[in-house]
Coordinates of C-alpha atoms in Angstrom, one line a residue:
M1 CA -5.5 -13.6 -3.1
A2 CA -1.8 -14.3 -2.3
S3 CA -1.5 -14.8 1.5
S4 CA 1.9 -13.1 1.6
Q5 CA 0.4 -9.7 1.1
P6 CA 0.2 -7.7 4.4
E7 CA -2.9 -6.3 5.9
L8 CA -3.8 -2.7 5.0
P9 CA -3.9 0.0 7.7
L10 CA -7.2 0.9 9.4
P11 CA -8.7 4.2 8.5
A12 CA -8.6 6.9 11.2
H13 CA -11.7 6.7 13.4
A14 CA -13.2 3.8 11.4
D15 CA -15.8 3.1 14.1
V16 CA -17.1 6.6 14.3
D17 CA -20.4 7.3 12.5
S18 CA -20.7 10.6 10.7
M19 CA -22.7 12.4 8.1
L20 CA -19.7 12.3 5.7
S21 CA -19.3 8.5 6.1
R22 CA -23.0 8.0 5.4
K23 CA -22.9 10.2 2.3
F24 CA -19.6 9.2 0.8
G25 CA -18.8 5.8 2.4
K26 CA -16.0 4.9 4.8
E27 CA -12.6 6.4 4.4
V28 CA -10.1 4.2 2.6
A29 CA -6.5 3.9 4.0
N30 CA -3.9 2.7 1.6
Y31 CA -0.5 1.1 2.2
F32 CA 2.2 3.5 3.4
S33 CA -0.4 5.4 5.4
G34 CA -1.5 4.7 9.0
S35 CA 1.7 5.8 10.8
P36 CA 1.6 5.4 14.6
L37 CA 3.8 8.5 14.8
N38 CA 2.7 12.0 15.9
R39 CA 5.1 14.1 13.8
V40 CA 4.8 17.2 16.1
S41 CA 6.4 19.1 13.2
F42 CA 6.2 22.4 15.2
L43 CA 8.9 21.0 17.6
R44 CA 11.5 20.2 14.9
A45 CA 13.3 23.6 15.5
D46 CA 13.3 23.2 19.3
S47 CA 16.8 22.0 20.2
T48 CA 15.9 21.4 23.8
F49 CA 13.1 19.1 22.9
L50 CA 15.2 17.3 20.3
S51 CA 18.1 16.9 22.7
R52 CA 16.0 15.3 25.3
A53 CA 14.1 13.2 22.8
W54 CA 17.4 11.9 21.4
T55 CA 18.7 10.7 24.7
H56 CA 15.5 9.3 26.2
P57 CA 15.7 5.5 27.0
S58 CA 12.5 4.8 25.0
T59 CA 13.9 6.4 21.8
R60 CA 14.4 4.2 18.8
F61 CA 16.4 4.6 15.6
V62 CA 15.8 3.3 12.1
L63 CA 18.9 2.9 9.9
F64 CA 19.3 3.4 6.2
N65 CA 22.3 2.6 3.9
A66 CA 21.9 4.2 0.4
L67 CA 18.1 4.4 1.2
A68 CA 18.0 0.7 2.0
P69 CA 16.4 0.1 5.4
L70 CA 17.8 -2.2 8.1
A71 CA 15.3 -4.9 8.7
H72 CA 14.7 -8.3 10.2
S73 CA 14.8 -10.0 6.8
Q74 CA 11.5 -9.1 5.0
D75 CA 9.4 -9.3 8.2
R76 CA 9.7 -5.9 9.7
L77 CA 11.9 -2.8 10.3
Y78 CA 14.7 -2.8 12.8
Y79 CA 14.3 -0.3 15.7
G80 CA 17.6 0.1 17.5
P81 CA 18.6 2.0 20.7
L82 CA 21.0 4.9 20.8
S83 CA 23.9 2.7 21.5
V84 CA 23.8 1.3 18.0
V85 CA 24.4 4.7 16.3
K86 CA 26.2 6.6 19.1
S87 CA 29.7 6.0 17.7
L88 CA 28.6 7.7 14.4
T89 CA 26.4 10.5 15.6
G90 CA 27.9 11.2 19.0
P91 CA 26.0 11.2 22.3
N92 CA 23.8 14.1 21.4
P93 CA 23.9 15.9 18.0
F94 CA 21.1 18.4 19.1
E95 CA 23.0 19.9 22.0
K96 CA 23.6 23.1 20.0
T97 CA 20.8 25.4 18.8
E98 CA 20.2 25.8 15.0
Q99 CA 21.7 29.3 15.2
E100 CA 24.9 27.9 16.7
I101 CA 25.0 25.1 14.1
T102 CA 24.6 27.6 11.3
E103 CA 27.3 29.9 12.6
Q104 CA 29.7 27.0 13.0
Y105 CA 28.9 25.4 9.6
D106 CA 31.8 23.7 7.9
S107 CA 31.1 22.1 4.5
A108 CA 34.3 20.1 4.7
V109 CA 33.0 18.0 7.6
T110 CA 30.6 15.3 6.8
T111 CA 27.8 14.7 9.3
P112 CA 25.3 11.8 9.2
Q113 CA 21.9 12.9 8.0
L114 CA 19.4 12.7 10.9
I115 CA 15.6 12.8 10.7
F116 CA 13.2 13.3 13.6
L117 CA 10.2 11.2 12.6
G118 CA 7.9 11.8 15.5
L119 CA 6.6 10.3 18.7
D120 CA 5.4 6.7 18.6
E121 CA 2.1 7.0 20.4
R122 CA 1.9 3.2 20.8
V123 CA 4.4 3.6 23.6
N124 CA 2.7 5.7 26.2
K125 CA 3.7 4.5 29.7
E126 CA 4.6 7.7 31.3
Q127 CA 2.7 6.6 34.4
E128 CA 5.3 3.8 34.8
G129 CA 8.2 6.2 34.2
E130 CA 9.0 4.6 30.8
G131 CA 7.6 6.9 28.2
F132 CA 8.8 10.3 26.9
V133 CA 6.6 13.3 27.9
W134 CA 7.1 16.9 26.7
K135 CA 5.3 19.7 28.5
E136 CA 2.8 17.2 29.9
V137 CA 1.1 17.2 26.5
Y138 CA 3.1 15.4 23.9
K139 CA 3.7 11.7 24.8
G140 CA 5.3 8.7 23.1
A141 CA 8.6 7.1 22.2
P142 CA 10.7 9.4 20.0
M143 CA 11.9 8.0 16.7
F144 CA 14.7 9.1 14.5
A145 CA 16.1 7.9 11.1
V146 CA 19.8 7.8 10.6
D147 CA 21.6 7.7 7.3
V148 CA 24.6 5.4 7.7
T149 CA 25.7 5.5 4.0
P150 CA 29.5 5.5 3.9
K151 CA 30.7 8.8 2.5
G152 CA 33.1 11.7 3.1
S153 CA 34.9 12.0 6.4
I154 CA 32.5 9.5 8.1
K155 CA 33.1 6.7 5.6
E156 CA 35.1 4.4 7.8
E157 CA 32.8 4.9 10.8
C158 CA 29.7 4.1 8.7
E159 CA 31.4 0.9 7.3
K160 CA 32.2 -0.2 10.8
L161 CA 28.7 0.3 12.0
I162 CA 27.2 -1.5 9.0
K163 CA 29.4 -4.5 9.7
E164 CA 28.5 -4.5 13.3
V165 CA 24.7 -4.5 12.8
T166 CA 24.8 -7.1 10.0
D167 CA 27.5 -9.5 11.3
D168 CA 25.1 -12.0 12.9
K169 CA 23.0 -12.3 9.7
K170 CA 19.7 -11.7 11.6
L171 CA 19.6 -8.1 10.2
E172 CA 20.1 -6.9 6.6
F173 CA 19.8 -3.8 4.6
L174 CA 17.0 -4.4 2.0
E175 CA 18.8 -3.1 -1.1
G176 CA 17.0 -2.4 -4.4
S177 CA 13.8 -4.4 -3.8
R178 CA 10.4 -2.7 -3.5
N179 CA 8.7 -6.0 -3.3
M180 CA 10.5 -6.7 0.0
I181 CA 9.3 -3.3 1.3
L182 CA 5.8 -4.1 0.2
S183 CA 5.8 -7.1 2.6
F184 CA 6.3 -4.9 5.8
P185 CA 3.5 -4.7 8.3
A186 CA 1.4 -1.6 7.5
Q187 CA 2.7 0.6 10.3
D188 CA 6.4 -0.3 9.6
A189 CA 5.7 0.6 6.0
A190 CA 4.4 4.0 6.9
I191 CA 7.4 4.8 9.1
Y192 CA 9.7 3.5 6.3
A193 CA 8.0 5.8 3.8
Q194 CA 8.4 8.9 5.8
A195 CA 12.1 8.2 6.6
R196 CA 13.0 7.2 3.1
A197 CA 11.3 10.2 1.5
L198 CA 13.0 12.7 3.8
L199 CA 16.5 11.0 3.6
D200 CA 16.2 10.9 -0.2
W201 CA 15.2 14.6 -0.4
N202 CA 18.1 15.7 1.8
A203 CA 20.5 13.5 -0.3
R204 CA 19.3 15.1 -3.5
N205 CA 19.7 18.7 -2.4
P206 CA 23.3 19.1 -1.1
F207 CA 23.6 22.4 -3.0
C208 CA 21.6 25.6 -3.1
A209 CA 19.3 25.8 -6.1
N210 CA 20.1 29.5 -6.5
C211 CA 23.8 29.9 -6.0
G212 CA 25.2 26.4 -6.1
Q213 CA 26.9 26.5 -2.7
P214 CA 26.6 23.6 -0.2
T215 CA 23.4 23.6 2.0
L216 CA 22.9 22.7 5.6
S217 CA 20.2 20.4 7.0
I218 CA 18.2 22.0 9.9
N219 CA 14.8 21.3 11.7
A220 CA 15.9 17.8 12.3
G221 CA 16.0 17.0 8.6
G222 CA 12.9 18.9 7.7
K223 CA 14.5 21.9 6.0
R224 CA 17.7 23.0 4.3
I225 CA 19.3 26.4 4.2
C226 CA 22.2 28.1 2.4
P227 CA 24.4 29.4 5.4
P228 CA 26.0 32.8 5.1
T229 CA 29.3 31.5 6.4
D230 CA 31.5 28.4 6.0
L231 CA 34.5 27.6 8.1
A232 CA 35.9 25.5 5.2
R233 CA 36.7 28.7 3.4
V234 CA 39.0 29.8 6.2
K235 CA 40.7 26.4 6.2
S236 CA 41.2 26.3 2.4
M237 CA 42.5 29.9 2.2
G238 CA 44.8 29.3 5.2
A239 CA 46.2 26.2 3.6
V240 CA 47.3 27.9 0.4
G241 CA 48.4 31.1 2.2
S242 CA 47.1 34.6 1.8
T243 CA 48.5 37.1 -0.7
T244 CA 46.8 40.0 1.0
A245 CA 47.1 41.6 4.4
S246 CA 43.6 40.7 5.3
A247 CA 42.8 37.4 7.2
P248 CA 40.8 34.7 5.4
S249 CA 37.1 35.2 5.6
K250 CA 34.5 32.6 6.3
D251 CA 31.8 34.7 4.6
R252 CA 30.2 33.1 1.5
E253 CA 29.1 34.8 -1.6
P254 CA 25.6 36.6 -1.3
C255 CA 22.6 34.4 -2.0
I256 CA 19.0 35.6 -2.6
T257 CA 17.7 32.7 -0.5
R258 CA 19.0 34.4 2.7
K259 CA 16.6 37.3 2.2
G260 CA 12.9 37.7 2.8
V261 CA 10.9 34.5 2.8
H262 CA 13.2 32.6 0.4
N263 CA 15.8 31.5 2.9
I264 CA 14.7 27.9 3.4
A265 CA 14.2 24.9 1.1
F266 CA 11.4 22.4 2.1
P267 CA 10.9 18.8 1.1
R268 CA 8.9 18.3 -2.1
T269 CA 6.0 16.0 -2.8
D270 CA 5.1 15.3 -6.5
A271 CA 1.4 15.0 -7.2
T272 CA 0.5 12.0 -9.5
I273 CA -3.0 10.9 -10.6
I274 CA -3.9 7.3 -10.9
V275 CA -7.3 6.3 -12.2
A276 CA -9.6 3.4 -12.7
V277 CA -11.7 4.0 -15.8
L278 CA -15.3 2.8 -15.8
S279 CA -17.3 2.3 -19.0
A280 CA -20.3 4.4 -19.8
D281 CA -22.6 1.5 -19.0
C282 CA -20.8 0.8 -15.7
K283 CA -20.1 -2.8 -16.7
R284 CA -16.4 -2.8 -17.7
I285 CA -13.1 -1.4 -16.5
M286 CA -10.4 -0.2 -18.8
L287 CA -6.8 -1.2 -17.8
G288 CA -3.4 -0.8 -19.5
R289 CA 0.0 -2.5 -19.4
Q290 CA 3.6 -1.6 -20.1
K291 CA 5.9 -3.7 -22.2
R292 CA 8.2 -4.6 -19.3
W293 CA 5.4 -6.0 -17.2
P294 CA 4.8 -9.8 -16.8
Q295 CA 2.4 -11.4 -19.3
Y296 CA -1.3 -10.8 -18.6
W297 CA -0.4 -8.2 -15.9
Y298 CA -2.5 -5.0 -16.3
S299 CA -3.1 -2.0 -14.0
T300 CA -4.8 1.4 -13.8
L301 CA -3.4 4.4 -15.7
A302 CA -1.3 7.1 -14.0
G303 CA 0.7 10.2 -14.7
F304 CA 2.1 13.4 -13.1
V305 CA 0.0 16.5 -12.6
E306 CA 1.4 19.4 -14.6
P307 CA 1.7 23.0 -13.4
A308 CA -1.6 24.9 -13.3
E309 CA -3.6 21.8 -13.9
S310 CA -6.4 20.5 -11.6
I311 CA -6.6 16.8 -10.5
E312 CA -9.7 16.3 -12.7
E313 CA -8.0 17.9 -15.8
A314 CA -4.8 15.9 -15.3
T315 CA -6.9 12.7 -15.0
R316 CA -8.8 13.3 -18.3
R317 CA -5.6 14.4 -20.1
E318 CA -3.5 11.4 -19.0
V319 CA -6.2 8.9 -19.9
W320 CA -6.7 10.4 -23.3
E321 CA -3.0 10.7 -24.0
E322 CA -2.2 7.1 -23.0
S323 CA -5.3 5.3 -24.2
G324 CA -7.4 7.6 -26.4
V325 CA -10.4 7.1 -24.1
K326 CA -12.3 10.3 -23.2
L327 CA -13.6 10.8 -19.7
G328 CA -16.6 12.6 -18.4
R329 CA -17.1 12.8 -14.6
V330 CA -14.0 12.3 -12.4
V331 CA -14.2 11.8 -8.6
I332 CA -11.4 11.4 -6.0
H333 CA -11.4 8.0 -4.2
S334 CA -8.4 8.0 -2.0
T335 CA -4.7 8.8 -1.9
Q336 CA -1.5 6.8 -1.4
V337 CA 2.0 7.9 -0.4
W338 CA 4.6 6.4 -2.8
P339 CA 8.1 7.2 -1.5
F340 CA 10.0 6.4 -4.7
P341 CA 11.1 9.0 -4.4
A342 CA 8.4 11.4 -3.1
N343 CA 5.0 10.9 -4.8
L344 CA 1.5 11.4 -3.6
M345 CA -0.7 9.1 -5.7
I346 CA -4.2 10.8 -6.0
G347 CA -6.6 7.9 -6.8
A348 CA -9.5 8.7 -9.0
I349 CA -12.5 7.0 -10.6
G350 CA -13.3 8.3 -14.1
Q351 CA -16.2 7.3 -16.3
A352 CA -15.8 7.2 -20.1
L353 CA -18.2 9.2 -22.3
E354 CA -20.5 7.1 -24.4
T355 CA -18.8 8.4 -27.5
G356 CA -15.3 8.2 -26.1
E357 CA -14.7 4.5 -25.3
K358 CA -12.6 3.7 -28.4
I359 CA -9.0 2.7 -27.4
D360 CA -6.3 4.4 -29.5
L361 CA -2.6 4.1 -28.4
G362 CA -1.4 6.4 -31.1
N363 CA -0.8 9.4 -28.9
D364 CA 1.6 8.7 -26.1
P365 CA 3.6 5.4 -26.7
E366 CA 3.8 4.6 -22.9
L367 CA 1.4 1.7 -23.0
D368 CA 2.0 -1.6 -24.8
D369 CA -1.7 -2.5 -24.6
A370 CA -5.0 -1.3 -23.1
K371 CA -8.3 -3.3 -22.9
W372 CA -11.8 -3.2 -21.5
F373 CA -12.4 -6.0 -19.0
S374 CA -15.7 -7.2 -17.6
F375 CA -16.4 -7.1 -13.9
D376 CA -16.4 -10.9 -13.8
E377 CA -12.8 -11.0 -15.3
V378 CA -11.7 -8.4 -12.8
R379 CA -13.3 -10.2 -9.8
E380 CA -11.5 -13.4 -10.7
A381 CA -8.2 -11.5 -11.0
L382 CA -8.7 -9.9 -7.6
M383 CA -9.3 -13.3 -6.1
N384 CA -6.4 -15.2 -7.7
G385 CA -4.3 -13.0 -9.9
T386 CA -2.8 -10.3 -7.7
S387 CA 0.9 -10.1 -6.9
A388 CA 3.8 -7.7 -6.7
L389 CA 5.4 -6.9 -10.0
G390 CA 7.3 -10.0 -10.9
G391 CA 5.9 -12.0 -8.0
P392 CA 3.8 -15.2 -8.4
P393 CA 0.0 -15.1 -8.4
A394 CA -2.1 -17.3 -6.0
P395 CA -2.0 -21.1 -6.5
D396 CA -5.5 -21.1 -8.0
Y397 CA -4.6 -18.7 -10.8
K398 CA -5.2 -20.0 -14.3
E399 CA -2.6 -19.2 -16.9
G400 CA -3.9 -16.7 -19.4
N401 CA -6.3 -14.9 -17.0
L402 CA -5.9 -11.3 -16.1
R403 CA -3.3 -10.4 -13.4
L404 CA -3.4 -7.3 -11.2
P405 CA -1.3 -5.4 -8.7
P406 CA -1.4 -6.4 -5.0
R407 CA -3.6 -4.8 -2.4
T408 CA -0.7 -2.8 -1.2
A409 CA -1.0 -0.7 -4.4
I410 CA -3.7 1.9 -4.7
A411 CA -4.4 0.6 -8.2
N412 CA -5.9 -2.5 -6.5
Q413 CA -8.0 -0.4 -4.2
L414 CA -9.4 1.6 -7.1
I415 CA -10.3 -1.5 -9.1
T416 CA -11.8 -3.2 -6.0
A417 CA -13.9 -0.2 -5.3
L418 CA -15.5 -0.3 -8.8
V419 CA -16.4 -4.0 -8.7
E420 CA -17.8 -3.5 -5.2
G421 CA -20.2 -0.8 -6.4
F422 CA -18.4 2.4 -5.6
A423 CA -19.9 4.1 -8.7
T424 CA -23.2 2.3 -8.9
E425 CA -24.5 1.8 -5.4
A426 CA -25.8 4.4 -3.0
K427 CA -23.7 4.9 0.2
L428 CA -25.2 3.8 3.5

């Protein structure tokens, strides 16, 4: 296995014996999980909490430019102090309550997108006066994500900040390379995934889905609303002059999202199945490849869950549509966050019916090829043929042998589970 691949996160409470672990086996933690942050999501609307968290000496900030994270090369994320972003964000953007921010909303003024990520529970030194403590219960170093993408009225300030943090060449924004992200230590990767997904969702939803008017980010980046007023309307009307006796109004057109329970937009997560297909005799694994992939590189099959469709139904449908293979029993193995942009990969193991193993690519043209591989071929590939897409395999790889995704991909975990007896051995 390529040595450059990072270690996977440890499952929660891995050392605790339980009935569920004895029956179903140990929990599997995939890359992008295992965050050290306590999200304390119920505190995101508390401006007093956020204000104190923002200004605490232990607080750290992760920076993104066009969704590219600021990092120490490919080694790890950069966690900066408030002084790094203060010129852009101001000393304390949470001084006002959400009600005050909503009432003073001005769509003509660009504000940097901020995300409260949580409390880093690795930092818990309140007894030494170093850590952040809230109500004697919630402890850890606060962490925020800040979008420094140059745009609107903050374009010049963002460009200045970007130049300052990258001038010494020790830090860089990792633009356009998932392979670089997949080299982060596991906990950095989990923090990155949360920050990227929420920044991306906010960036994709600047307007109300119902009325088309600009929206406002609240709950420290966890929700968006369509405000009832906008000071920009007063400015624009005043600029052109009023032809009536009435003063310009900041009131916006009515929107149904401001009534009842429809007044808030929440971040979305798209469910996607990904499945390792086992033969009826439990001796082979069916894998597929797309045309754009490197030669000999195969993986598990995947696809989006459709409305009103169960995970098991989606798994059977996707496998049949893409490969022609018909599945019987389907079981859930584990899940993986995939923040490109906001997927939850639901990993499954599916076993083919004895009469349904024939491969037929005539339905959905997504796959270039699909094959059944023996466990021995797969074991060799797991040992020497794994790599990120486009990356080199291990030095002992033999040209022409099967190649597979790295262990940071849930596909690798599903394949590994099968060759290690997930479907054929009793759990201990």
